[in-house]
């Protein structure tokens, strides 16, 4: 990174060599826990017809267990790119990510997939459920992929659907569920293996405000009761405010912000 870039970032208070430490923002009963994720020098570039585009530029971040973090910023600045790399769905151009002290991208493909299934849960703006399967079958999928016995997995899935208020809909195909119900199934699927970290990309973006609040509250409840860490990309000022800790992605770096920085 050039001296001019370092100077500019330093003036903004979050340069490439400054680590954002996220901790203590969660209202869960145990407070901030130990370090869950350590990100150092994270960079991602893409080659286009017009040359190289640098989306993430030496980003540093520490995330503690139990944190609730909103990632906000203008459309196109790289929020989803950052989330996909954090979720190991994409690889960085350079830099490192450690989960509980272990380097993530040193693993082979199979080991990385296994770690992803155990460590991470995903909630997207589009629920990505399998329409030909029932609600309970969709929620069972993460465990079945990890060869958890079907009987055990069904018990877990039914309990999780009960927790999200869908015990009366477990056998319904997802095509017969409302938008809010489908997103609750997606939340249940993300949480059924009890991962320590949930990554959510605009989880309420396609929902009306009332239904969006219900889905957001499900995530917050799991944070309070299970200590699940939440990292949420959002354009919603309301959700950013509820999450508590707001980080703004701008110029390839994360900077401290507030809910007013969330861009609709």
mmCIF file of C-alpha atoms in Angstrom:
data_model
loop_
_atom_site.group_PDB
_atom_site.id
_atom_site.type_symbol
_atom_site.label_atom_id
_atom_site.label_comp_id
_atom_site.label_asym_id
_atom_site.label_seq_id
_atom_site.Cartn_x
_atom_site.Cartn_y
_atom_site.Cartn_z
ATOM 1 C CA UNK A 1 0.000 0.000 0.000
ATOM 2 C CA UNK A 2 1.372 3.450 -0.859
ATOM 3 C CA UNK A 3 2.359 6.083 1.707
ATOM 4 C CA UNK A 4 -0.406 8.337 0.387
ATOM 5 C CA UNK A 5 -2.985 5.627 1.027
ATOM 6 C CA UNK A 6 -1.672 4.973 4.529
ATOM 7 C CA UNK A 7 -1.765 8.684 5.297
ATOM 8 C CA UNK A 8 -5.320 8.998 4.056
ATOM 9 C CA UNK A 9 -6.496 6.027 6.128
ATOM 10 C CA UNK A 10 -4.660 7.294 9.196
ATOM 11 C CA UNK A 11 -6.477 10.601 8.920
ATOM 12 C CA UNK A 12 -9.778 8.687 8.910
ATOM 13 C CA UNK A 13 -8.815 6.910 12.124
ATOM 14 C CA UNK A 14 -8.724 3.355 10.726
ATOM 15 C CA UNK A 15 -5.632 2.778 8.649
ATOM 16 C CA UNK A 16 -4.480 -0.536 7.250
ATOM 17 C CA UNK A 17 -2.189 -1.039 10.262
ATOM 18 C CA UNK A 18 -4.897 -0.253 12.823
ATOM 19 C CA UNK A 19 -6.860 -3.219 14.165
ATOM 20 C CA UNK A 20 -10.531 -2.676 14.886
ATOM 21 C CA UNK A 21 -11.303 -4.574 18.076
ATOM 22 C CA UNK A 22 -14.947 -5.504 18.361
ATOM 23 C CA UNK A 23 -16.069 -6.542 21.808
ATOM 24 C CA UNK A 24 -18.476 -5.659 24.575
ATOM 25 C CA UNK A 25 -21.257 -4.519 22.248
ATOM 26 C CA UNK A 26 -23.449 -7.535 22.844
ATOM 27 C CA UNK A 27 -26.129 -7.531 25.524
ATOM 28 C CA UNK A 28 -25.778 -11.259 26.226
ATOM 29 C CA UNK A 29 -25.504 -12.162 29.870
ATOM 30 C CA UNK A 30 -21.839 -13.181 29.786
ATOM 31 C CA UNK A 31 -20.581 -10.042 28.041
ATOM 32 C CA UNK A 32 -17.728 -10.157 25.547
ATOM 33 C CA UNK A 33 -15.962 -13.495 25.290
ATOM 34 C CA UNK A 34 -12.640 -14.581 23.863
ATOM 35 C CA UNK A 35 -11.407 -13.747 20.384
ATOM 36 C CA UNK A 36 -13.394 -15.666 17.793
ATOM 37 C CA UNK A 37 -12.036 -14.242 14.523
ATOM 38 C CA UNK A 38 -8.776 -12.473 13.707
ATOM 39 C CA UNK A 39 -8.473 -10.800 10.296
ATOM 40 C CA UNK A 40 -5.162 -9.321 9.186
ATOM 41 C CA UNK A 41 -4.230 -7.572 5.963
ATOM 42 C CA UNK A 42 -7.294 -8.830 4.109
ATOM 43 C CA UNK A 43 -7.242 -7.763 0.468
ATOM 44 C CA UNK A 44 -9.368 -8.720 -2.517
ATOM 45 C CA UNK A 45 -8.807 -7.548 -6.068
ATOM 46 C CA UNK A 46 -10.613 -8.361 -9.284
ATOM 47 C CA UNK A 47 -9.357 -8.149 -12.848
ATOM 48 C CA UNK A 48 -11.726 -6.350 -15.211
ATOM 49 C CA UNK A 49 -11.548 -5.174 -18.794
ATOM 50 C CA UNK A 50 -10.427 -1.801 -17.480
ATOM 51 C CA UNK A 51 -7.718 -3.194 -15.216
ATOM 52 C CA UNK A 52 -7.468 -4.259 -11.591
ATOM 53 C CA UNK A 53 -10.121 -3.209 -9.086
ATOM 54 C CA UNK A 54 -9.036 -3.296 -5.436
ATOM 55 C CA UNK A 55 -12.161 -3.878 -3.339
ATOM 56 C CA UNK A 56 -10.638 -4.708 0.056
ATOM 57 C CA UNK A 57 -7.316 -3.101 0.965
ATOM 58 C CA UNK A 58 -5.416 -4.621 3.861
ATOM 59 C CA UNK A 59 -8.401 -4.799 6.183
ATOM 60 C CA UNK A 60 -7.801 -5.709 9.860
ATOM 61 C CA UNK A 61 -10.478 -6.741 12.353
ATOM 62 C CA UNK A 62 -10.870 -8.708 15.579
ATOM 63 C CA UNK A 63 -14.273 -10.205 16.436
ATOM 64 C CA UNK A 64 -15.030 -11.471 19.925
ATOM 65 C CA UNK A 65 -17.427 -14.248 20.854
ATOM 66 C CA UNK A 66 -20.957 -12.932 21.385
ATOM 67 C CA UNK A 67 -20.502 -9.735 19.373
ATOM 68 C CA UNK A 68 -23.274 -8.147 17.303
ATOM 69 C CA UNK A 69 -21.853 -6.241 14.352
ATOM 70 C CA UNK A 70 -23.476 -4.328 11.505
ATOM 71 C CA UNK A 71 -21.458 -3.820 8.305
ATOM 72 C CA UNK A 72 -22.811 -0.826 6.378
ATOM 73 C CA UNK A 73 -21.801 1.323 3.434
ATOM 74 C CA UNK A 74 -22.720 2.376 -0.061
ATOM 75 C CA UNK A 75 -23.792 -0.259 -2.574
ATOM 76 C CA UNK A 76 -20.834 -1.691 -4.468
ATOM 77 C CA UNK A 77 -18.130 -0.967 -1.879
ATOM 78 C CA UNK A 78 -17.501 -4.657 -1.155
ATOM 79 C CA UNK A 79 -19.702 -5.544 1.825
ATOM 80 C CA UNK A 80 -20.871 -8.834 0.323
ATOM 81 C CA UNK A 81 -17.339 -9.580 -0.889
ATOM 82 C CA UNK A 82 -16.077 -9.173 2.656
ATOM 83 C CA UNK A 83 -18.844 -11.393 4.032
ATOM 84 C CA UNK A 84 -18.228 -14.099 1.420
ATOM 85 C CA UNK A 85 -14.517 -14.198 2.268
ATOM 86 C CA UNK A 86 -15.255 -14.264 5.996
ATOM 87 C CA UNK A 87 -17.631 -17.149 5.250
ATOM 88 C CA UNK A 88 -14.913 -18.937 3.216
ATOM 89 C CA UNK A 89 -17.112 -18.834 0.106
ATOM 90 C CA UNK A 90 -14.384 -16.821 -1.634
ATOM 91 C CA UNK A 91 -10.626 -16.560 -1.132
ATOM 92 C CA UNK A 92 -8.762 -13.307 -0.479
ATOM 93 C CA UNK A 93 -6.061 -12.073 -2.807
ATOM 94 C CA UNK A 94 -3.848 -11.720 0.258
ATOM 95 C CA UNK A 95 -4.106 -11.586 4.027
ATOM 96 C CA UNK A 96 -5.263 -14.067 6.649
ATOM 97 C CA UNK A 97 -8.311 -15.068 8.642
ATOM 98 C CA UNK A 98 -8.043 -17.128 11.811
ATOM 99 C CA UNK A 99 -10.981 -18.809 13.533
ATOM 100 C CA UNK A 100 -10.159 -19.409 17.200
ATOM 101 C CA UNK A 101 -6.474 -19.072 16.419
ATOM 102 C CA UNK A 102 -6.378 -21.439 13.437
ATOM 103 C CA UNK A 103 -5.578 -20.181 9.946
ATOM 104 C CA UNK A 104 -8.608 -20.744 7.714
ATOM 105 C CA UNK A 105 -7.233 -20.722 4.183
ATOM 106 C CA UNK A 106 -4.366 -23.123 4.889
ATOM 107 C CA UNK A 107 -6.944 -25.928 4.775
ATOM 108 C CA UNK A 108 -7.734 -28.047 1.765
ATOM 109 C CA UNK A 109 -11.131 -27.897 0.102
ATOM 110 C CA UNK A 110 -12.696 -30.763 2.073
ATOM 111 C CA UNK A 111 -11.306 -29.581 5.408
ATOM 112 C CA UNK A 112 -12.483 -26.049 4.655
ATOM 113 C CA UNK A 113 -15.990 -27.283 3.842
ATOM 114 C CA UNK A 114 -16.093 -29.281 7.072
ATOM 115 C CA UNK A 115 -14.958 -26.274 9.094
ATOM 116 C CA UNK A 116 -17.545 -24.075 7.361
ATOM 117 C CA UNK A 117 -20.321 -26.470 8.297
ATOM 118 C CA UNK A 118 -19.274 -26.590 11.936
ATOM 119 C CA UNK A 119 -18.285 -22.982 12.502
ATOM 120 C CA UNK A 120 -20.603 -20.882 10.334
ATOM 121 C CA UNK A 121 -24.275 -20.311 9.652
ATOM 122 C CA UNK A 122 -25.512 -18.214 6.735
ATOM 123 C CA UNK A 123 -28.662 -16.135 6.268
ATOM 124 C CA UNK A 124 -29.072 -14.402 2.911
ATOM 125 C CA UNK A 125 -31.532 -11.853 1.535
ATOM 126 C CA UNK A 126 -32.887 -14.640 -0.669
ATOM 127 C CA UNK A 127 -33.551 -17.653 1.520
ATOM 128 C CA UNK A 128 -32.056 -20.243 -0.908
ATOM 129 C CA UNK A 129 -34.294 -23.005 0.418
ATOM 130 C CA UNK A 130 -34.940 -26.160 -1.577
ATOM 131 C CA UNK A 131 -38.537 -25.772 -2.825
ATOM 132 C CA UNK A 132 -39.185 -29.478 -3.342
ATOM 133 C CA UNK A 133 -38.519 -30.239 0.332
ATOM 134 C CA UNK A 134 -40.485 -29.496 3.480
ATOM 135 C CA UNK A 135 -39.492 -26.942 6.096
ATOM 136 C CA UNK A 136 -38.078 -29.602 8.415
ATOM 137 C CA UNK A 137 -36.158 -31.291 5.584
ATOM 138 C CA UNK A 138 -34.556 -27.980 4.631
ATOM 139 C CA UNK A 139 -33.470 -27.373 8.221
ATOM 140 C CA UNK A 140 -32.043 -30.897 8.440
ATOM 141 C CA UNK A 141 -29.749 -30.386 5.438
ATOM 142 C CA UNK A 142 -26.642 -28.944 7.179
ATOM 143 C CA UNK A 143 -26.472 -31.903 9.544
ATOM 144 C CA UNK A 144 -27.160 -34.510 6.884
ATOM 145 C CA UNK A 145 -24.286 -33.078 4.825
ATOM 146 C CA UNK A 146 -22.074 -33.629 7.881
ATOM 147 C CA UNK A 147 -23.415 -37.208 8.199
ATOM 148 C CA UNK A 148 -25.351 -36.611 11.404
ATOM 149 C CA UNK A 149 -27.860 -39.508 11.718
ATOM 150 C CA UNK A 150 -31.228 -38.545 10.176
ATOM 151 C CA UNK A 151 -33.198 -39.343 13.339
ATOM 152 C CA UNK A 152 -31.001 -37.056 15.431
ATOM 153 C CA UNK A 153 -31.060 -34.374 12.764
ATOM 154 C CA UNK A 154 -34.839 -34.418 12.487
ATOM 155 C CA UNK A 155 -35.146 -33.994 16.254
ATOM 156 C CA UNK A 156 -32.798 -31.001 16.141
ATOM 157 C CA UNK A 157 -34.607 -29.491 13.162
ATOM 158 C CA UNK A 158 -38.042 -29.818 14.744
ATOM 159 C CA UNK A 159 -36.768 -28.199 17.958
ATOM 160 C CA UNK A 160 -35.213 -25.350 15.962
ATOM 161 C CA UNK A 161 -38.403 -24.743 13.981
ATOM 162 C CA UNK A 162 -40.296 -24.650 17.261
ATOM 163 C CA UNK A 163 -37.844 -22.006 18.515
ATOM 164 C CA UNK A 164 -38.593 -19.812 15.479
ATOM 165 C CA UNK A 165 -42.351 -20.263 15.852
ATOM 166 C CA UNK A 166 -42.962 -22.707 13.017
ATOM 167 C CA UNK A 167 -43.775 -25.944 14.828
ATOM 168 C CA UNK A 168 -47.148 -25.993 13.041
ATOM 169 C CA UNK A 169 -45.504 -25.725 9.612
ATOM 170 C CA UNK A 170 -42.721 -28.309 9.766
ATOM 171 C CA UNK A 171 -44.182 -30.613 7.124
ATOM 172 C CA UNK A 172 -45.265 -27.869 4.724
ATOM 173 C CA UNK A 173 -43.260 -27.491 1.537
ATOM 174 C CA UNK A 174 -41.453 -24.167 1.551
ATOM 175 C CA UNK A 175 -43.322 -23.153 -1.602
ATOM 176 C CA UNK A 176 -46.481 -22.936 0.500
ATOM 177 C CA UNK A 177 -44.957 -20.696 3.141
ATOM 178 C CA UNK A 178 -45.088 -16.913 3.279
ATOM 179 C CA UNK A 179 -41.967 -14.820 2.706
ATOM 180 C CA UNK A 180 -41.506 -14.246 6.413
ATOM 181 C CA UNK A 181 -41.988 -17.939 7.188
ATOM 182 C CA UNK A 182 -39.418 -18.906 4.570
ATOM 183 C CA UNK A 183 -36.879 -16.531 6.064
ATOM 184 C CA UNK A 184 -37.558 -17.995 9.505
ATOM 185 C CA UNK A 185 -36.884 -21.451 8.050
ATOM 186 C CA UNK A 186 -33.610 -20.043 6.677
ATOM 187 C CA UNK A 187 -32.716 -18.721 10.139
ATOM 188 C CA UNK A 188 -33.516 -22.114 11.658
ATOM 189 C CA UNK A 189 -31.318 -23.821 9.058
ATOM 190 C CA UNK A 190 -28.453 -21.424 9.857
ATOM 191 C CA UNK A 191 -28.728 -22.081 13.593
ATOM 192 C CA UNK A 192 -29.544 -25.796 13.733
ATOM 193 C CA UNK A 193 -25.906 -26.905 14.096
ATOM 194 C CA UNK A 194 -25.387 -24.238 16.781
ATOM 195 C CA UNK A 195 -22.500 -22.492 14.978
ATOM 196 C CA UNK A 196 -20.587 -19.861 16.953
ATOM 197 C CA UNK A 197 -20.792 -17.354 14.069
ATOM 198 C CA UNK A 198 -23.773 -16.290 11.945
ATOM 199 C CA UNK A 199 -23.137 -14.274 8.777
ATOM 200 C CA UNK A 200 -26.203 -12.509 7.401
ATOM 201 C CA UNK A 201 -26.377 -10.574 4.130
ATOM 202 C CA UNK A 202 -29.440 -8.277 4.085
ATOM 203 C CA UNK A 203 -31.525 -10.861 6.001
ATOM 204 C CA UNK A 204 -34.569 -8.560 6.156
ATOM 205 C CA UNK A 205 -34.087 -6.848 2.790
ATOM 206 C CA UNK A 206 -37.020 -8.558 1.043
ATOM 207 C CA UNK A 207 -39.440 -8.398 3.974
ATOM 208 C CA UNK A 208 -41.997 -5.845 5.089
ATOM 209 C CA UNK A 209 -40.954 -3.880 8.201
ATOM 210 C CA UNK A 210 -43.031 -5.899 10.682
ATOM 211 C CA UNK A 211 -41.855 -9.255 9.345
ATOM 212 C CA UNK A 212 -38.302 -7.953 9.107
ATOM 213 C CA UNK A 213 -38.405 -7.004 12.779
ATOM 214 C CA UNK A 214 -39.552 -10.534 13.652
ATOM 215 C CA UNK A 215 -36.686 -12.137 11.741
ATOM 216 C CA UNK A 216 -34.169 -9.716 13.251
ATOM 217 C CA UNK A 217 -35.459 -10.488 16.737
ATOM 218 C CA UNK A 218 -34.893 -14.218 16.124
ATOM 219 C CA UNK A 219 -31.229 -13.505 15.455
ATOM 220 C CA UNK A 220 -30.952 -11.245 18.504
ATOM 221 C CA UNK A 221 -32.618 -13.878 20.695
ATOM 222 C CA UNK A 222 -30.063 -16.473 19.647
ATOM 223 C CA UNK A 223 -27.307 -14.009 20.463
ATOM 224 C CA UNK A 224 -28.792 -13.430 23.913
ATOM 225 C CA UNK A 225 -29.542 -17.050 24.782
ATOM 226 C CA UNK A 226 -26.745 -18.914 22.984
ATOM 227 C CA UNK A 227 -24.042 -16.279 22.704
ATOM 228 C CA UNK A 228 -24.058 -16.638 18.908
ATOM 229 C CA UNK A 229 -21.881 -14.009 17.239
ATOM 230 C CA UNK A 230 -23.661 -11.988 14.548
ATOM 231 C CA UNK A 231 -22.053 -10.198 11.587
ATOM 232 C CA UNK A 232 -24.775 -8.598 9.481
ATOM 233 C CA UNK A 233 -24.508 -6.654 6.231
ATOM 234 C CA UNK A 234 -27.449 -4.274 6.139
ATOM 235 C CA UNK A 235 -28.790 -1.084 4.592
ATOM 236 C CA UNK A 236 -31.344 -0.804 7.396
ATOM 237 C CA UNK A 237 -30.678 1.993 9.882
ATOM 238 C CA UNK A 238 -33.087 0.321 12.293
ATOM 239 C CA UNK A 239 -31.307 -3.025 12.229
ATOM 240 C CA UNK A 240 -27.875 -1.412 12.448
ATOM 241 C CA UNK A 241 -29.043 0.474 15.529
ATOM 242 C CA UNK A 242 -30.373 -2.735 17.108
ATOM 243 C CA UNK A 243 -27.140 -4.603 16.452
ATOM 244 C CA UNK A 244 -25.227 -1.982 18.391
ATOM 245 C CA UNK A 245 -21.751 -1.978 16.827
ATOM 246 C CA UNK A 246 -21.582 -0.392 13.366
ATOM 247 C CA UNK A 247 -18.603 -0.650 11.031
ATOM 248 C CA UNK A 248 -18.590 1.299 7.772
ATOM 249 C CA UNK A 249 -16.842 -0.191 4.742
ATOM 250 C CA UNK A 250 -15.349 2.606 2.684
ATOM 251 C CA UNK A 251 -12.229 2.771 0.535
ATOM 252 C CA UNK A 252 -11.492 -0.897 1.138
ATOM 253 C CA UNK A 253 -11.264 -0.397 4.915
ATOM 254 C CA UNK A 254 -13.604 -0.723 7.896
ATOM 255 C CA UNK A 255 -14.176 2.397 9.997
ATOM 256 C CA UNK A 256 -16.130 2.998 13.181
ATOM 257 C CA UNK A 257 -19.597 4.416 12.514
ATOM 258 C CA UNK A 258 -23.105 4.582 13.854
ATOM 259 C CA UNK A 259 -26.577 3.581 12.734
ATOM 260 C CA UNK A 260 -26.958 6.879 10.886
ATOM 261 C CA UNK A 261 -24.257 5.702 8.494
ATOM 262 C CA UNK A 262 -26.446 2.851 7.216
ATOM 263 C CA UNK A 263 -27.319 3.669 3.625
ATOM 264 C CA UNK A 264 -30.810 2.917 2.334
#
